[in-house]
Amino acid sequence: MNVRSTLLSTVAVIGVLLGANAAAAQSTGPGDAQAIRADGRSSLSAGLADAGQLASGMVLEHSVGMAPGFADPDIGFSPPTSREEGEAMMARANGNPNFSPLGRANTDLAMSNGRLFVGNFNGFNAYDVSGDAAPRLVMSVVCPGGQGDVSVHGDLLFMSVEENRGRLNCGSATNEDDVTSQRFRGVRIFDISDINAPRQIAAVQTCRGSHTHTLVPHPTDANVLYVYNSGTADVRGAAELAICTDGQPDQNPETALFSIDVIKVELDRPQDAAIVNRPRIFADSQTGRVAGLWRGGRAGIATQNTAQTNQCHDITVFPEIGLAAGACSGNGILLDISDPENPRRTSDIFDPDMAYWHSATFNNAGDKVVFTDEWGGGIGARCQATNPATWGANMVATIENRTLAGKSFHKLPSAQGATENCVAHNGMIIPVPGRDLMVQAWYQGGVSIMDFTDPAKPVEIAFFDRGPIDASRLYVGGSWSAYWLNGRIYSSEIVRGLDVLRLVPNEHLSAAEIAAAEAVSSATINPQTQTRITWDDTPDVAASYLAQLTRAGAVEAELGRQIEARIAVWRGGRADKRASSELAGTLNEAAGKSVGLNATRLRSLAAMFERRGR
């Protein structure tokens, strides 16, 4: 590898950028596409620290600037707009092995024991978020190498490293050699038991580095943790890492393409973590052909160019249902992970409107998946009014008999400007009982909340947005990840720092629904390792179901008043078992006359009052 190929693998999109605005043909996909229209977000004033802001259904509670030593004085990366600019960027990289276009960009998030860990292309930071005050920086680790995605398990922190500038000792690159024993690309493991003195205890080398990774607990052995590693960069040469060879599988059956890495970590000896499998999860189930899924390219005249499925960008696991959803460049896939060391594909889906399957999020029931399409690699202005509403969007898919079926697309409905990089990116479920809500980052499109309870009709219900970094030129920025973490939305701003947002009631979301969600908490949260959410019987949960039934016009006025009265008694701390039992019977009777989701909500409400009546 040379510095030029390093730069290309780091950004992964410079070649795409120069033709970024070429595709504009409208196409069709599953369901109805939501129109992109101008609203108040379309005309916000520009600025790095003082951009205009607009919000609905949420408020900005805290905004914390970049950690010292992680700020980029030159604002950040501005994609080249001409061949001359591209060549100048390459020239800047030549002779500078430390160069990275995204520099010190903030990336993914994880939370553990009141601390928020924020990944960064230059390392990671930790903030104390245990109280209501603004996040307080408590640790910074400078460890260059991108992409810096983080996960936490106990006293261990895992970090993805993909760029050629990564070094085993976390130091800066000091040479331009094509092969060096000091280069590191893979998954780092840190001991963070002493927050004041974190130390790297393992570094698992991989052939394509680590763009993202996912923690997978062993189903029966608490001492074993697996890491599913997704590398998306070019393959290292065997001279640097002996297990690595490149090429298409029909020419090289041992190619490092067309697989993921399964890393086994024995928690009593994490320093010995190692790759134990590189499963061929894209193989044809009938013939065994390794390159068994989408070959890349265009599926038709009116479609966009789509990626070949030889990698996964992101994998989200849901251990309690034994499944993982993979966003795997040219396809969305479903994996059986009942044996986590040997994941097996059970379903795959393709759509010509999806340029690059980027990430996946289950709903709480595990019968839907939201796949995102990172059209343009995240550095293009892909939410303009002239852009197709099914490109760079979310695809909502359902799962039945472990089989995926695409149902609809949802894209940020607000038209963004030509200097705002914008496309669907990382998000997470908000735990409101009775609904499927997902908060999501859209880069400079801001933070948006999608209701996909009806998989055929997803809709935005809340948002927060800033104006562009610059009014005349696109600089890459905005929200990389937006996650619901123990009652607040945390958004990692690529060049601005860290935002904390709080939900507020609006016509789409009641105070009770917000309170029910805020009551759910976990000691450790890794968004790509989903866990089943359960709610205690509380007045807020009951009021949430009532709000949803009322909003849908699914409960008669008199019954609604009865439910509201019983909830008020409950809030007052009184118990009337007989009245609760009678109401439960009435609700079950109403459920028998209803259908679909509203019948389910009525039965859930009835069950709560049945338990109150015992």
mmCIF file of N, CA and C in Angstrom, residues 313-316 325-327 356-361 369-373 424-427 438 440 528:
data_model
loop_
_atom_site.group_PDB
_atom_site.id
_atom_site.type_symbol
_atom_site.label_atom_id
_atom_site.label_comp_id
_atom_site.label_asym_id
_atom_site.label_seq_id
_atom_site.Cartn_x
_atom_site.Cartn_y
_atom_site.Cartn_z
ATOM 1 N N HIS A 313 -20.873 -3.254 6.602
ATOM 2 C CA HIS A 313 -20.492 -1.992 7.214
ATOM 3 C C HIS A 313 -20.800 -2.013 8.701
ATOM 4 N N ASP A 314 -21.953 -2.559 9.053
ATOM 5 C CA ASP A 314 -22.364 -2.569 10.451
ATOM 6 C C ASP A 314 -23.251 -3.783 10.702
ATOM 7 N N ILE A 315 -23.104 -4.366 11.875
ATOM 8 C CA ILE A 315 -23.931 -5.494 12.288
ATOM 9 C C ILE A 315 -24.520 -5.165 13.655
ATOM 10 N N THR A 316 -25.834 -5.296 13.774
ATOM 11 C CA THR A 316 -26.501 -5.114 15.058
ATOM 12 C C THR A 316 -27.051 -6.457 15.505
ATOM 13 N N ALA A 325 -28.821 -8.336 12.471
ATOM 14 C CA ALA A 325 -29.121 -7.701 11.187
ATOM 15 C C ALA A 325 -27.843 -7.063 10.678
ATOM 16 N N GLY A 326 -27.472 -7.407 9.460
ATOM 17 C CA GLY A 326 -26.258 -6.871 8.872
ATOM 18 C C GLY A 326 -26.566 -5.921 7.736
ATOM 19 N N ALA A 327 -25.982 -4.730 7.806
ATOM 20 C CA ALA A 327 -26.026 -3.796 6.687
ATOM 21 C C ALA A 327 -24.726 -4.001 5.926
ATOM 22 N N TYR A 356 -25.710 1.924 -0.571
ATOM 23 C CA TYR A 356 -24.750 1.326 0.362
ATOM 24 C C TYR A 356 -25.469 1.075 1.683
ATOM 25 N N TRP A 357 -25.772 -0.200 1.942
ATOM 26 C CA TRP A 357 -26.446 -0.582 3.185
ATOM 27 C C TRP A 357 -25.485 -0.333 4.337
ATOM 28 N N HIS A 358 -25.841 0.614 5.208
ATOM 29 C CA HIS A 358 -24.888 1.168 6.160
ATOM 30 C C HIS A 358 -25.077 0.669 7.590
ATOM 31 N N SER A 359 -26.286 0.698 8.121
ATOM 32 C CA SER A 359 -26.511 0.285 9.501
ATOM 33 C C SER A 359 -27.892 -0.325 9.644
ATOM 34 N N ALA A 360 -28.111 -0.991 10.776
ATOM 35 C CA ALA A 360 -29.363 -1.707 10.999
ATOM 36 C C ALA A 360 -29.785 -1.558 12.450
ATOM 37 N N THR A 361 -31.096 -1.410 12.665
ATOM 38 C CA THR A 361 -31.644 -1.273 14.009
ATOM 39 C C THR A 361 -32.947 -2.066 14.102
ATOM 40 N N VAL A 369 -36.807 -4.251 11.091
ATOM 41 C CA VAL A 369 -35.441 -3.727 11.058
ATOM 42 C C VAL A 369 -35.447 -2.453 10.220
ATOM 43 N N VAL A 370 -34.779 -1.429 10.714
ATOM 44 C CA VAL A 370 -34.543 -0.227 9.927
ATOM 45 C C VAL A 370 -33.123 -0.299 9.376
ATOM 46 N N PHE A 371 -32.998 -0.347 8.055
ATOM 47 C CA PHE A 371 -31.698 -0.296 7.386
ATOM 48 C C PHE A 371 -31.487 1.117 6.858
ATOM 49 N N THR A 372 -30.267 1.628 6.974
ATOM 50 C CA THR A 372 -29.963 2.948 6.430
ATOM 51 C C THR A 372 -29.101 2.825 5.184
ATOM 52 N N ASP A 373 -29.244 3.808 4.304
ATOM 53 C CA ASP A 373 -28.481 3.863 3.056
ATOM 54 C C ASP A 373 -27.568 5.084 3.092
ATOM 55 N N ALA A 424 -28.927 9.374 5.691
ATOM 56 C CA ALA A 424 -29.304 8.569 6.849
ATOM 57 C C ALA A 424 -28.060 8.013 7.539
ATOM 58 N N HIS A 425 -28.043 8.099 8.885
ATOM 59 C CA HIS A 425 -26.893 7.576 9.626
ATOM 60 C C HIS A 425 -27.353 6.920 10.923
ATOM 61 N N ASN A 426 -26.491 6.878 11.933
ATOM 62 C CA ASN A 426 -26.686 6.016 13.094
ATOM 63 C C ASN A 426 -27.829 6.471 14.002
ATOM 64 N N GLY A 427 -28.621 5.502 14.457
ATOM 65 C CA GLY A 427 -29.726 5.806 15.345
ATOM 66 C C GLY A 427 -30.023 4.664 16.293
ATOM 67 N N MET A 438 -37.569 5.747 16.595
ATOM 68 C CA MET A 438 -36.116 5.691 16.413
ATOM 69 C C MET A 438 -35.570 7.104 16.287
ATOM 70 N N GLN A 440 -32.324 9.408 15.316
ATOM 71 C CA GLN A 440 -31.325 9.135 14.281
ATOM 72 C C GLN A 440 -30.540 10.385 13.909
ATOM 73 N N GLN A 528 -25.205 -1.133 19.214
ATOM 74 C CA GLN A 528 -25.233 -2.223 18.242
ATOM 75 C C GLN A 528 -25.460 -3.586 18.908
#
